[in-house]
PDB file of C-alpha atoms and ligand atoms in Angstrom:
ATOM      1  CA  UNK A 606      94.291 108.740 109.795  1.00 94.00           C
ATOM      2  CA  UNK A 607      92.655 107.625 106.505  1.00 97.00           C
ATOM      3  CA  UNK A 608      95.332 106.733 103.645  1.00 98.00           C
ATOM      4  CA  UNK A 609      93.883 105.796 100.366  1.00 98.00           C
ATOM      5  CA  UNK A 610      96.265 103.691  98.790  1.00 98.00           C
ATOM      6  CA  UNK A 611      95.676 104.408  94.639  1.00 99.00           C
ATOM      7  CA  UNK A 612      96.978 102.227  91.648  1.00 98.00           C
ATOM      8  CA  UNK A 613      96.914 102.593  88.033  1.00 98.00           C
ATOM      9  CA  UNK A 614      96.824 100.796  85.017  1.00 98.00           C
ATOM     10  CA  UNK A 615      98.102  97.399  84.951  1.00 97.00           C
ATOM     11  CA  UNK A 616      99.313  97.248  88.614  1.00 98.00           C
ATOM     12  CA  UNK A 617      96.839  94.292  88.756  1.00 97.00           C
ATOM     13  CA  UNK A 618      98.763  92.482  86.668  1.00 96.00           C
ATOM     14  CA  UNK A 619     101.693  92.175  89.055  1.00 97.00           C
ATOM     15  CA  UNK A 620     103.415  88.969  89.500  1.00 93.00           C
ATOM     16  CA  UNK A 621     102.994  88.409  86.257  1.00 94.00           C
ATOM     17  CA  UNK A 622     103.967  91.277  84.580  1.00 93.00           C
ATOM     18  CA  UNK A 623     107.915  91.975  83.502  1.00 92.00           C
ATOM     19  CA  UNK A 624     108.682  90.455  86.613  1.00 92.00           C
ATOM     20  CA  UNK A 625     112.278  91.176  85.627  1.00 92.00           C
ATOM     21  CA  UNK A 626     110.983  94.718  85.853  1.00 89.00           C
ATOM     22  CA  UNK A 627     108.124  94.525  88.831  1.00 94.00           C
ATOM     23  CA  UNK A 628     109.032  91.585  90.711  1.00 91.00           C
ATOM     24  CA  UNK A 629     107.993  88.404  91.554  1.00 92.00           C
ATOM     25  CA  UNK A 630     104.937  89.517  93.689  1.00 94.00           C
ATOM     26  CA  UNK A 631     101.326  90.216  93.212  1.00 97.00           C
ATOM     27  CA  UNK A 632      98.765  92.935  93.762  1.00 98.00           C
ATOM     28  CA  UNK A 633      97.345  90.517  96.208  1.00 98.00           C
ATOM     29  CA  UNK A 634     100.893  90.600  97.913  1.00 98.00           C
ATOM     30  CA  UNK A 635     100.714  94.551  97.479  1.00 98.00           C
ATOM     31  CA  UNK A 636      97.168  94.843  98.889  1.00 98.00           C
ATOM     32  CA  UNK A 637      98.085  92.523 101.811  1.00 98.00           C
ATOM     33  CA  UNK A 638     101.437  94.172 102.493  1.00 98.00           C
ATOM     34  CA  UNK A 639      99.697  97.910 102.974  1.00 98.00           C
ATOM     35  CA  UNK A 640      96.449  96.227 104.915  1.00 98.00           C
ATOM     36  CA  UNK A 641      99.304  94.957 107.714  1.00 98.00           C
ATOM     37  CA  UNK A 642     100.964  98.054 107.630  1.00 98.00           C
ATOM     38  CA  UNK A 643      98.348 100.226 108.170  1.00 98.00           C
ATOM     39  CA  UNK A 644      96.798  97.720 110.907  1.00 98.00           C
ATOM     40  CA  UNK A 645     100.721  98.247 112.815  1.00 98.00           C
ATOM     41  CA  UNK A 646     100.331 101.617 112.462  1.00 98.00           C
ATOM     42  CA  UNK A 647      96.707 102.596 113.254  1.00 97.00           C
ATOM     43  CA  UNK A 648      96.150 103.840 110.116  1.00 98.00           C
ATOM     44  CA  UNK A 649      92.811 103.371 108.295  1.00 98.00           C
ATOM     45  CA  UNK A 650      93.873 101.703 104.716  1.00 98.00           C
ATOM     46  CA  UNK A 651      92.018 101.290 101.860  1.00 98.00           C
ATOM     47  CA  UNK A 652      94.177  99.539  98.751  1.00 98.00           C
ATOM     48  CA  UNK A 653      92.280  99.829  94.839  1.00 98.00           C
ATOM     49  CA  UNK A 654      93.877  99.366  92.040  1.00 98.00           C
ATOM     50  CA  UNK A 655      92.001 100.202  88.006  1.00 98.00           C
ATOM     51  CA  UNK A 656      93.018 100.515  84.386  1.00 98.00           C
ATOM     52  CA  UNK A 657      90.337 103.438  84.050  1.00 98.00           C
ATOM     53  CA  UNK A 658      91.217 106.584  84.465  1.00 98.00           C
ATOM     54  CA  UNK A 659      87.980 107.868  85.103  1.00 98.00           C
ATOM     55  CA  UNK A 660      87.499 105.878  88.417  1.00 98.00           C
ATOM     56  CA  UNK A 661      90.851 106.875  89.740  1.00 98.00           C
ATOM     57  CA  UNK A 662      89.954 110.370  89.343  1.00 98.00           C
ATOM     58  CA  UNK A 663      86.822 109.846  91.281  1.00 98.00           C
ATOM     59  CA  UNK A 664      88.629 108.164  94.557  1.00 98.00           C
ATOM     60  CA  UNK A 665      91.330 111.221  94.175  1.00 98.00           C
ATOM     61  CA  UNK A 666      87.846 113.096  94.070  1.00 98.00           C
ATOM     62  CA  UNK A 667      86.937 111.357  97.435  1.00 98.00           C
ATOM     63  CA  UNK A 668      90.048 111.759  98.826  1.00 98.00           C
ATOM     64  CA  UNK A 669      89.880 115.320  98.630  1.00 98.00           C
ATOM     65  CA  UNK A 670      86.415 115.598 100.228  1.00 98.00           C
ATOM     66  CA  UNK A 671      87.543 113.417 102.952  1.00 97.00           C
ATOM     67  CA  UNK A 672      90.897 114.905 103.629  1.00 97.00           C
ATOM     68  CA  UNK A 673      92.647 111.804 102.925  1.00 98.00           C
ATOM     69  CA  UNK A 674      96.307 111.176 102.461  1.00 98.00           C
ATOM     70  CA  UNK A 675      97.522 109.353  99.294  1.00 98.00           C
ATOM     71  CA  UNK A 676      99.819 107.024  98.223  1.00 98.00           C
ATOM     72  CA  UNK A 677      99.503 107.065  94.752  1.00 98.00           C
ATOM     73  CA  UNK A 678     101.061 104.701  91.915  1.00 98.00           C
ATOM     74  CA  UNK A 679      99.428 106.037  88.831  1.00 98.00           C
ATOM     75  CA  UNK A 680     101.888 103.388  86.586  1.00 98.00           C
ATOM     76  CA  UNK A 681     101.537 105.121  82.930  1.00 98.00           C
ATOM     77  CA  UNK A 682      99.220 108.169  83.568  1.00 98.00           C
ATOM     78  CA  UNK A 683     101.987 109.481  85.735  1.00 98.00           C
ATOM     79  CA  UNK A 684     104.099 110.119  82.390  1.00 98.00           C
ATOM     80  CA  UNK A 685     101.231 111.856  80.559  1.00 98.00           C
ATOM     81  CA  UNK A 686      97.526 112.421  82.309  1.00 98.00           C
ATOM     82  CA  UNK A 687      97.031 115.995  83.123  1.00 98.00           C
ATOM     83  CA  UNK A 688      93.869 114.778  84.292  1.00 98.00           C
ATOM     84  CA  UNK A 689      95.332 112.780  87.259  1.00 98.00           C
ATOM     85  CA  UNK A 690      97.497 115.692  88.012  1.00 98.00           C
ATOM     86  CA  UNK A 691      94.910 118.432  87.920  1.00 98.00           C
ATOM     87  CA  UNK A 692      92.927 115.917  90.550  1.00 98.00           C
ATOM     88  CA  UNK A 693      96.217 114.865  92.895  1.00 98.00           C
ATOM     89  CA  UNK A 694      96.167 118.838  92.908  1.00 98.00           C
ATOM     90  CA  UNK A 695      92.734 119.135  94.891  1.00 98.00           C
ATOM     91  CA  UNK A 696      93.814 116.774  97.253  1.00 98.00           C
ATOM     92  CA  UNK A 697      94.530 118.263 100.922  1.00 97.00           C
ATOM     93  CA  UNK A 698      96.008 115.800 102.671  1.00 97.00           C
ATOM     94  CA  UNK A 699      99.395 114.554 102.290  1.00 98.00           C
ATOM     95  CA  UNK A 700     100.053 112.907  98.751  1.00 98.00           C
ATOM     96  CA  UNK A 701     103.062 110.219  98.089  1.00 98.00           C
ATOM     97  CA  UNK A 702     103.699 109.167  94.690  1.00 98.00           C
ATOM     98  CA  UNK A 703     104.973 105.777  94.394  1.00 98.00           C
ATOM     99  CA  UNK A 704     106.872 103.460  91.597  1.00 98.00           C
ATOM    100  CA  UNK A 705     107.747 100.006  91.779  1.00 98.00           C
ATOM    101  CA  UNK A 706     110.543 100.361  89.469  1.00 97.00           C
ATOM    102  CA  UNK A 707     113.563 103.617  89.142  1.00 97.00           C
ATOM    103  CA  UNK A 708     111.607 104.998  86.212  1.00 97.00           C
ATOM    104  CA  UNK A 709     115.015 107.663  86.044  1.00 97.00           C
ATOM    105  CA  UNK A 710     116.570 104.164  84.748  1.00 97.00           C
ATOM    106  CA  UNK A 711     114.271 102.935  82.362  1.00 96.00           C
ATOM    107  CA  UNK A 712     113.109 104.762  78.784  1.00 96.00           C
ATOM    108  CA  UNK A 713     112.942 108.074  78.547  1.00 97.00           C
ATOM    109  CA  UNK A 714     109.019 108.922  78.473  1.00 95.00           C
ATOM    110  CA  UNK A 715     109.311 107.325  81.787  1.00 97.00           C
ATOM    111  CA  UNK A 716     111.759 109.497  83.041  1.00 97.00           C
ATOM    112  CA  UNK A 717     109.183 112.634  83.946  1.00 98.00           C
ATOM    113  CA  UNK A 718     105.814 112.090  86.071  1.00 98.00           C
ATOM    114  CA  UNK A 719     103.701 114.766  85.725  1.00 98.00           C
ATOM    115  CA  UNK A 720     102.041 114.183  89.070  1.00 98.00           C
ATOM    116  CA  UNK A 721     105.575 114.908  91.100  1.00 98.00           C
ATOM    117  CA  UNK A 722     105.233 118.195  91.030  1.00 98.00           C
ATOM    118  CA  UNK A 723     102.299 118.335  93.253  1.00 98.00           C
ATOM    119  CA  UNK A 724     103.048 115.450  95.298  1.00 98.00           C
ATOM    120  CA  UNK A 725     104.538 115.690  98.918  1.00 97.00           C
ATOM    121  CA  UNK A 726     106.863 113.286  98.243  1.00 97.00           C
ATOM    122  CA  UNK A 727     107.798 110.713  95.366  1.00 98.00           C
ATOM    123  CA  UNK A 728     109.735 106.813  96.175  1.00 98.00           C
ATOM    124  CA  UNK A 729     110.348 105.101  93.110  1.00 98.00           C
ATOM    125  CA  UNK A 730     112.893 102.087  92.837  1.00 97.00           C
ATOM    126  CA  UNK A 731     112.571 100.453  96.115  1.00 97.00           C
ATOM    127  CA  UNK A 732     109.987  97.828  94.706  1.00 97.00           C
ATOM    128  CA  UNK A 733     106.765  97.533  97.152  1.00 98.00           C
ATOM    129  CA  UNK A 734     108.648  98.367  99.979  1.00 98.00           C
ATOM    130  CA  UNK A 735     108.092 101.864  98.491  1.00 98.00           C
ATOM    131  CA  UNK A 736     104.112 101.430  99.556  1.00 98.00           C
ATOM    132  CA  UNK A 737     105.317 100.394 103.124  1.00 98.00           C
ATOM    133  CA  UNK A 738     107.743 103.565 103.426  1.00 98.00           C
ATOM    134  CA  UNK A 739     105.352 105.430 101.884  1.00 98.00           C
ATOM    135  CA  UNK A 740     102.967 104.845 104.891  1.00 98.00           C
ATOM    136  CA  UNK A 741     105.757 105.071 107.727  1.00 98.00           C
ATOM    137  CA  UNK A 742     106.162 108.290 106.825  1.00 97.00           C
ATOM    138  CA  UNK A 743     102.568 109.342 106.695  1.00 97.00           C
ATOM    139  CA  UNK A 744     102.086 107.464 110.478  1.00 97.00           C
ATOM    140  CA  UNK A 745     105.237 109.624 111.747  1.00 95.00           C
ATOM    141  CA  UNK A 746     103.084 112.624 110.976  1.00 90.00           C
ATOM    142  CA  UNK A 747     105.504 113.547 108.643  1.00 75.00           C
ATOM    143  CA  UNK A 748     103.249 113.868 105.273  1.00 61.00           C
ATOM    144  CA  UNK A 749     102.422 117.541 105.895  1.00 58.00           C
ATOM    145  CA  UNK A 750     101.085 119.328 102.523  1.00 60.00           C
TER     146      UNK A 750
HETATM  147  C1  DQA B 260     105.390 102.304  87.351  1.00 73.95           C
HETATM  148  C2  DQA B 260     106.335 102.890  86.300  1.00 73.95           C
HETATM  149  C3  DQA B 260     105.555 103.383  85.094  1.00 73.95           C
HETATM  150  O1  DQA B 260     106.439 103.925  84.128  1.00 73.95           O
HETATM  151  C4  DQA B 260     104.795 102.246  84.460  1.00 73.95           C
HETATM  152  O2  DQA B 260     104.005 102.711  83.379  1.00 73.95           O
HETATM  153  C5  DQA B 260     103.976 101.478  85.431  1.00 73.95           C
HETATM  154  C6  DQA B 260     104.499 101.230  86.770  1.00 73.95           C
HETATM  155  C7  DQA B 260     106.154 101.664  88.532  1.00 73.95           C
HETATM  156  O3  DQA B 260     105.515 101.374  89.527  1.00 73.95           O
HETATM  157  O4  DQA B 260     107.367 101.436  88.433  1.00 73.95           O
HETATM  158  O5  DQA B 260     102.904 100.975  85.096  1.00 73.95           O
HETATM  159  O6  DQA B 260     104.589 103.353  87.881  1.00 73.95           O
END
């Protein structure tokens, strides 16, 4: 099973960004953490992280044409791009929308994603072990769209 793993805007910064907020780790912790889950699982992983939107919506593009299944952090787009949405719509595989942080707990523009409402499923709070959930379910056959 192919499971693009998607990041937005300033996920690369992790480790280093409010890691009162984010956490201690980095994307390279991220990108290592999802490699050696997919390898337990069997699943085919590919982790990419970018802070423009137009190359996100091209991989969501891909995805689609493949038949991929997502798990998708898209960090501040999620609160406002209908962009990303209109593309997480196309998708036909499974999609799981992820956050680091409880965005229900922080400000209130964070408080609505615009993407949930055509993702599968949405984790947000659990820090990266959200990503590792995220593809559990999807290698339980579970991530049905
Ligand atoms: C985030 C939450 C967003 O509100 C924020 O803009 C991010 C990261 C998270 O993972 O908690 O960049 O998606």
């Amino acid at each position: 099973m192919k499971v693009r793993v998607l990041n937005g805007p300033n996920l690369g910064r992790l480790g280093t960004r409010e890691p009162e907020v984010y956490g201690a780790s980095t994307y390279a912790d991220l990108v290592a953490l999802c490699e050696s889950t997919g390898r337990d699982l069997g699943l085919d992983v590919t982790v990419r992280q970018t802070d423009a939107e137009h190359e996100l919506l091209g991989w969501l593009h891909a995805a689609a044409d493949e038949g991929a299944a997502v798990v998708l952090n898209p960090a501040a787009w999620s609160h406002y791009s209908y962009a990303v949405r209109d593309a997480c719509a196309m998708l036909r595989g499974p999609l799981i929308e992820v956050h680091i942080s409880n965005i229900h707990t922080r400000e209130e523009f964070r408080h609505h994603s615009v993407v949930s409402a055509v993702a599968t499923g949405v984790i947000c709070g659990l820090g990266l072990d959200g990503y590792r959930l995220a593809l559990h379910h999807l290698a339980a056959g579970h991530g049905a769209r």
